[in-house]
XYZ file of N, CA and C in Angstrom:
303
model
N -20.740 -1.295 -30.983
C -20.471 -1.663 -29.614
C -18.970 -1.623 -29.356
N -18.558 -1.170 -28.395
C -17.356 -1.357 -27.595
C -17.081 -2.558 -26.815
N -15.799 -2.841 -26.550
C -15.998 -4.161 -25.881
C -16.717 -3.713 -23.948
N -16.596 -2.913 -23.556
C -17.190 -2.634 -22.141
C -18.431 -3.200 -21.975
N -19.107 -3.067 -23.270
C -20.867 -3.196 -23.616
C -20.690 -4.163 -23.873
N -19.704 -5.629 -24.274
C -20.437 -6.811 -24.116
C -19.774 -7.901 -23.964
N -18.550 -7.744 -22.878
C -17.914 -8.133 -22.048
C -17.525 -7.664 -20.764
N -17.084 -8.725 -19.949
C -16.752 -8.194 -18.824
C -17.653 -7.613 -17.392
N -17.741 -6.029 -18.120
C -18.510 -5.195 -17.589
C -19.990 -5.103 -17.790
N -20.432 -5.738 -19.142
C -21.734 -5.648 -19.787
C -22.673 -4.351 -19.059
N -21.814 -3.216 -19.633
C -22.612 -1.794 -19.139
C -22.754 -1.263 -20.558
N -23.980 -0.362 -20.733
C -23.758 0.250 -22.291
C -24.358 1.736 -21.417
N -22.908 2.677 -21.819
C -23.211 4.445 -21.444
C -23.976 4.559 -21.998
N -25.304 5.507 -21.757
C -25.729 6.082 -22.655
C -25.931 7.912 -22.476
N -25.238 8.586 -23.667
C -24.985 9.891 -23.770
C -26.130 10.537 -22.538
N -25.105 11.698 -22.301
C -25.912 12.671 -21.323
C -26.761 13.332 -21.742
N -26.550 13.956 -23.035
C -27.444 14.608 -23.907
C -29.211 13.741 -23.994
N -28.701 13.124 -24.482
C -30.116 11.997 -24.562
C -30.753 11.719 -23.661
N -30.338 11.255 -22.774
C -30.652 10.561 -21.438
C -31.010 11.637 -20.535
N -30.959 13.316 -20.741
C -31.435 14.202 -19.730
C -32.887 14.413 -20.983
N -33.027 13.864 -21.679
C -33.907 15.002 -22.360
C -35.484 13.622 -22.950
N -34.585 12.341 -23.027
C -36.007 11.249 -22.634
C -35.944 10.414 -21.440
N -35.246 10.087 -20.575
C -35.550 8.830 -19.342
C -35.194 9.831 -18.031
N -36.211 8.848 -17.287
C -36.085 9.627 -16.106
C -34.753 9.892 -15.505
N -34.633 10.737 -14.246
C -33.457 11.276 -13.962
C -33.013 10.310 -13.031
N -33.960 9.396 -12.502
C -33.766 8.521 -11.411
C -33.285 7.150 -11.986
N -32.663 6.123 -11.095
C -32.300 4.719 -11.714
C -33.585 4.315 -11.903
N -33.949 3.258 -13.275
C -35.548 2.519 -13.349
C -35.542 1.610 -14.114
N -36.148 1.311 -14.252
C -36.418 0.146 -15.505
C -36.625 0.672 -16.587
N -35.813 0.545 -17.678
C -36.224 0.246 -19.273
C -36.887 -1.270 -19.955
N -37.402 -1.069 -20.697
C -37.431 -2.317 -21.369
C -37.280 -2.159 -23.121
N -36.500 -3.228 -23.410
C -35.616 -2.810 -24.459
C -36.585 -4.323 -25.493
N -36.734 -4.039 -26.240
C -37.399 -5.052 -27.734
C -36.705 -5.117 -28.967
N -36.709 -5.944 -29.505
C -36.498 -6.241 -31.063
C -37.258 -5.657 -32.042
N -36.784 -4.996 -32.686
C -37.348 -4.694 -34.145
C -38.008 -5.948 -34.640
N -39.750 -5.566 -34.544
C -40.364 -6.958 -35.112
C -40.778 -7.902 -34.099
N -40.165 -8.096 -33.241
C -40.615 -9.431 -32.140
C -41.595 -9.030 -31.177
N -41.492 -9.516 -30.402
C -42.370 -10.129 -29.385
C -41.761 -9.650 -27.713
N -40.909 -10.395 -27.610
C -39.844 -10.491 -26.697
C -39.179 -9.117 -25.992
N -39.565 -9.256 -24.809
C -39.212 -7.917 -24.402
C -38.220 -8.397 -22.941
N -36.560 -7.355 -22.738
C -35.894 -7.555 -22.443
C -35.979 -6.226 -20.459
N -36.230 -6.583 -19.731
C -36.258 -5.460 -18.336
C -34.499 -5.250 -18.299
N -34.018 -3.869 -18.281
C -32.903 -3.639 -18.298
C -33.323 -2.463 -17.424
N -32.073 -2.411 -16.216
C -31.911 -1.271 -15.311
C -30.854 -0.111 -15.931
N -31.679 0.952 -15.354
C -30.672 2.636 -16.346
C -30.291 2.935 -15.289
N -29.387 2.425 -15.083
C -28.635 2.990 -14.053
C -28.287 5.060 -13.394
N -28.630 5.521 -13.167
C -28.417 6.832 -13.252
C -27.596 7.116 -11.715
N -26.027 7.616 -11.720
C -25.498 8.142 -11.115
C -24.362 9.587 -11.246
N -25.149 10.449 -10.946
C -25.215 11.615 -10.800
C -25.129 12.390 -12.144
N -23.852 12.471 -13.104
C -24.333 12.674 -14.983
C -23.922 11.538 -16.081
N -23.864 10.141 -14.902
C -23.580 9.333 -15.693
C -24.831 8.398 -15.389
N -25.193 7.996 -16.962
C -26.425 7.194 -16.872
C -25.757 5.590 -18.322
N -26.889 4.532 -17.284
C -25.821 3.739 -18.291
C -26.950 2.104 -17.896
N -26.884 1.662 -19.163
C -28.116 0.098 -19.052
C -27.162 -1.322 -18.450
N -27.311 -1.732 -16.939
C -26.576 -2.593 -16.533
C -27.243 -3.565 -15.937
N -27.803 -4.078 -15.407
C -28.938 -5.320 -15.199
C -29.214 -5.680 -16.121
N -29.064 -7.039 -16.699
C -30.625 -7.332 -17.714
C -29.836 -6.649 -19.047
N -28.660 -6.134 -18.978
C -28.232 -5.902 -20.513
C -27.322 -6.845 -20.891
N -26.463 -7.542 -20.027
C -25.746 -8.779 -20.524
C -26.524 -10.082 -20.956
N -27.925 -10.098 -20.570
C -28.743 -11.227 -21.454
C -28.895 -10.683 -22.787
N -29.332 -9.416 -22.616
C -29.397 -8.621 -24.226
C -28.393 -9.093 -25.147
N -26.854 -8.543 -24.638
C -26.054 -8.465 -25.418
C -25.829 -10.338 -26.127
N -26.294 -11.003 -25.354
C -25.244 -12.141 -25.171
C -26.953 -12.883 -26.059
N -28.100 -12.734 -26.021
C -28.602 -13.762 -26.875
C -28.841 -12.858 -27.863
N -28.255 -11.778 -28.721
C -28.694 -10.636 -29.522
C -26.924 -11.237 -30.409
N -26.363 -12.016 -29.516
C -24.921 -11.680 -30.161
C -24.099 -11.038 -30.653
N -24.182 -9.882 -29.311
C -23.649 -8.237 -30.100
C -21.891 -8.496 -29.949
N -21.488 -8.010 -30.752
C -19.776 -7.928 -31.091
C -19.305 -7.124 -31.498
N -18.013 -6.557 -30.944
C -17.669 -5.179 -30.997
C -17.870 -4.424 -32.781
N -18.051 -3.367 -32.696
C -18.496 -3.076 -34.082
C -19.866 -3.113 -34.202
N -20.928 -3.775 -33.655
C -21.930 -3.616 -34.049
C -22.653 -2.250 -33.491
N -23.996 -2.112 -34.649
C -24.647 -0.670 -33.795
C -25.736 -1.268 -33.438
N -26.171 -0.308 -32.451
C -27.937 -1.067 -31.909
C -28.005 0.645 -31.930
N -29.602 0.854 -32.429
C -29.908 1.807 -32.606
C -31.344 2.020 -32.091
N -31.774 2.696 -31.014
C -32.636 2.541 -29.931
C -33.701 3.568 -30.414
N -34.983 3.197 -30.447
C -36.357 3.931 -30.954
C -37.155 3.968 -29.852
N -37.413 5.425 -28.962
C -38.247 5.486 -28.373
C -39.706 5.236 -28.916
N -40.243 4.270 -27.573
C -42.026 4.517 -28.197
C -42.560 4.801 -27.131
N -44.432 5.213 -27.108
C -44.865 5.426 -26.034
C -44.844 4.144 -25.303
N -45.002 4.302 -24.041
C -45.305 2.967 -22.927
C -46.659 3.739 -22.226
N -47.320 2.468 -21.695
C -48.054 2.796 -20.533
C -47.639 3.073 -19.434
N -46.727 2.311 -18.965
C -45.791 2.805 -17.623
C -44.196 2.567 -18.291
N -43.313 3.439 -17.643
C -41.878 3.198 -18.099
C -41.708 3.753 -19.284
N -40.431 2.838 -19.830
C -39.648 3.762 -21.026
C -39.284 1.946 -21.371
N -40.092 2.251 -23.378
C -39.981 1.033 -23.880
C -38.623 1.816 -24.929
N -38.009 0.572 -25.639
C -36.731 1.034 -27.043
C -37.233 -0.066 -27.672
N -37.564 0.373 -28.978
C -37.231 -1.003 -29.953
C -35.909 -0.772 -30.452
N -35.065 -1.574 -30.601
C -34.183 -1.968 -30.912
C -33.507 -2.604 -32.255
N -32.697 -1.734 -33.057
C -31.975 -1.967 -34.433
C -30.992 -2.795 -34.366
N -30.903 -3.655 -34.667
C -28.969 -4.146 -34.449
C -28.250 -4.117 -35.962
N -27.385 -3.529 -35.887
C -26.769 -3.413 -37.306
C -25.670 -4.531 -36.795
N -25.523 -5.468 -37.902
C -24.465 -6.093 -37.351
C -23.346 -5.682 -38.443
N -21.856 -6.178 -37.572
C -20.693 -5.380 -38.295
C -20.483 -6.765 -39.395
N -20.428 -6.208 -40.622
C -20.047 -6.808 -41.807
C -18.464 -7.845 -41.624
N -18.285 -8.723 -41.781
C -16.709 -9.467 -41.528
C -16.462 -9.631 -43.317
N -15.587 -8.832 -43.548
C -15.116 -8.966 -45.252
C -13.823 -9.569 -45.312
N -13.870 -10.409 -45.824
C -12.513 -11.149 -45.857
C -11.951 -10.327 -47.022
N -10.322 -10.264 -47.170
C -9.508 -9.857 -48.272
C -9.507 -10.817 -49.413
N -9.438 -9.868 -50.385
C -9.723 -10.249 -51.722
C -8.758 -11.460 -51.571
N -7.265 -11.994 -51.437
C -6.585 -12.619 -51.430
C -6.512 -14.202 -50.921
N -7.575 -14.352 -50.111
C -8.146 -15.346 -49.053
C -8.927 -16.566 -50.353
């Protein structure tokens, strides 16, 4: 994560490449899940004109997921009945203290 994605702005881009070739072309609802849970998160994909990007409903994500810059979330399309579901990876970023500490 960058800080844009989970401060401030709480927008996360997501590549053009990707985003022309699985989610619709129009703004809609995603819904984004946990690897494993239950809990499912409604996030708006924003789509304006070749920029597409998750901004509604992604600052609850970020903020009870406790994402911090450095981390990866790594998004798994699955089928849905209606919409576009992601389960969701979070790699979190390792904090290594120096040997010296």
């Amino acid at each position: 994560m960058v800080p844009s994605c989970i401060s401030k702005r709480f927008y996360l881009t997501i590549p053009i490449v990707f985003s022309i070739q699985y989610l619709p072309r129009i703004s809609s609802r995603v819904l984004l899940q946990l690897n494993g849970k239950e809990r499912t998160w409604p996030i708006h994909c924003l789509v304006q004109g070749n920029s597409v990007g998750f901004s509604s409903g992604w600052k609850e994500f970020a903020q009870y997921n406790q994402l911090n810059v450095g981390d990866v979330c790594i998004f798994e399309m699955l089928e849905a009945q209606e919409g576009v579901l992601m389960v969701v990876h979070i790699n979190k970023i390792q904090k290594i203290m120096p040997p010296w500490l």
